[in-house]
Each structure stands twice: as structure tokens, then as C-alpha cells.
């Protein structure tokens, strides 16, 4: 995707994530990156927070979805985060990267997914 974007990188939150219920109960940290697409010219010209999106509120929504809702798949977590951001904020699109550290002991640094969703993707939901 092209255009202006707000970046939130390196978010680390505990998540109830895993195929088995035992894994979900462990609430291990996941690493999240977001690119939130929106025209930022107004904020750049005016230097007013009302012309942009509040980064802290975006973080709160992301942390809430990751920490308080169980997911079996990283794909499902990424999808739910993308939909939450698009439904709660005036963003045109969002790219979400989810990394699950050490999913297989000693073999991988992390597994993960990256998805991109547009506001239009919410139509009909």
C-alpha cells in the first residue's frame, strides 16, 4: 500500500494464542507492528492532534484484542486487530504483522503473518 501512514512497531503484549487450550492459558507475548493508512497532510500543516489518530488509543485497542480475546491462529488475531482498528478509527487501511516468538522450542525465532485490509473490506459485515 502507498500513502501516508502511522507506524506502531514493536508492540509486545501477552496473548491467549495457540491451537491447544494449554497454550492459550500460558498467555505468552506476541510482537505486533501496525501501519495505519490515513491522509496526514492536515495534521502536518496544523500541528493539531485532532487532525490525526491518537496513537495511544490505537495501542489500547490492539492490546485489548490481543490480551483479552482467545485466538487459535495468528491469522485470526491479525484479522481481528485489523477489523478493530478500521471499525474504531478513521483509517483508510491497515497492515498488521503478528509474530509469535519461539513457537517451536529451539527451532524457530518466530512464526507470523502480515495482512493488509482496507475500510472497504468491512462493508457488508
Short mmCIF file of C-alpha atoms in Angstrom, two decimals, residues 21-101:
data_model
loop_
_atom_site.label_atom_id
_atom_site.label_comp_id
_atom_site.label_asym_id
_atom_site.label_seq_id
_atom_site.Cartn_x
_atom_site.Cartn_y
_atom_site.Cartn_z
CA UNK A 21 -6.14 -24.68 25.31
CA UNK A 22 -2.97 -25.23 27.38
CA UNK A 23 -1.02 -22.98 25.03
CA UNK A 24 -3.70 -20.28 25.19
CA UNK A 25 -3.66 -20.37 29.01
CA UNK A 26 0.09 -19.62 29.03
CA UNK A 27 -0.55 -16.09 27.65
CA UNK A 28 2.86 -15.73 26.01
CA UNK A 29 3.93 -12.41 24.48
CA UNK A 30 3.37 -11.67 20.82
CA UNK A 31 5.08 -8.96 18.79
CA UNK A 32 2.89 -6.67 16.70
CA UNK A 33 3.56 -4.00 14.08
CA UNK A 34 0.88 -1.79 12.56
CA UNK A 35 0.79 0.57 9.62
CA UNK A 36 -2.37 2.65 9.78
CA UNK A 37 -3.04 4.44 6.49
CA UNK A 38 -4.64 7.87 6.52
CA UNK A 39 -4.05 11.23 4.87
CA UNK A 40 -1.80 13.07 7.34
CA UNK A 41 -1.48 16.39 5.49
CA UNK A 42 -3.96 18.15 7.78
CA UNK A 43 -2.03 17.14 10.89
CA UNK A 44 1.28 18.07 9.29
CA UNK A 45 0.05 21.53 8.34
CA UNK A 46 -1.88 22.37 11.50
CA UNK A 47 0.23 20.59 14.15
CA UNK A 48 -3.06 19.68 15.88
CA UNK A 49 -3.72 16.25 17.37
CA UNK A 50 -7.35 16.44 16.28
CA UNK A 51 -6.15 16.14 12.68
CA UNK A 52 -4.56 12.72 13.19
CA UNK A 53 -5.27 9.48 15.03
CA UNK A 54 -4.37 9.12 18.70
CA UNK A 55 -1.53 6.58 18.80
CA UNK A 56 -2.22 5.65 22.42
CA UNK A 57 -5.83 4.79 21.67
CA UNK A 58 -4.78 2.62 18.75
CA UNK A 59 -2.34 0.83 21.04
CA UNK A 60 -5.07 0.31 23.65
CA UNK A 61 -7.40 -1.30 21.09
CA UNK A 62 -4.63 -3.57 19.79
CA UNK A 63 -3.55 -4.60 23.30
CA UNK A 64 -7.16 -5.28 24.31
CA UNK A 65 -7.80 -7.54 21.31
CA UNK A 66 -4.52 -9.42 21.77
CA UNK A 67 -4.74 -9.79 25.54
CA UNK A 68 -8.43 -10.33 26.21
CA UNK A 69 -9.70 -12.50 23.35
CA UNK A 70 -8.53 -16.07 22.79
CA UNK A 71 -7.25 -16.99 19.31
CA UNK A 72 -6.08 -20.33 17.99
CA UNK A 73 -4.31 -18.86 14.95
CA UNK A 74 -2.05 -15.86 14.39
CA UNK A 75 -4.14 -15.27 11.26
CA UNK A 76 -7.28 -14.83 13.37
CA UNK A 77 -5.52 -12.45 15.76
CA UNK A 78 -4.25 -10.32 12.86
CA UNK A 79 -7.70 -10.23 11.25
CA UNK A 80 -9.43 -9.22 14.47
CA UNK A 81 -6.88 -6.45 15.12
CA UNK A 82 -7.26 -5.10 11.58
CA UNK A 83 -11.05 -5.07 11.83
CA UNK A 84 -10.98 -3.42 15.26
CA UNK A 85 -8.69 -0.62 14.07
CA UNK A 86 -10.73 0.01 10.93
CA UNK A 87 -14.03 -0.01 12.80
CA UNK A 88 -12.90 2.28 15.64
CA UNK A 89 -10.70 4.79 13.82
CA UNK A 90 -10.96 6.95 10.71
CA UNK A 91 -8.30 4.99 8.82
CA UNK A 92 -8.35 4.08 5.13
CA UNK A 93 -6.43 0.83 5.56
CA UNK A 94 -4.23 -1.06 7.98
CA UNK A 95 -1.38 -3.55 7.72
CA UNK A 96 -0.92 -5.80 10.74
CA UNK A 97 2.11 -8.01 11.38
CA UNK A 98 1.86 -10.61 14.15
CA UNK A 99 4.93 -12.55 15.31
CA UNK A 100 4.74 -15.41 17.77
CA UNK A 101 8.20 -15.90 19.32
#
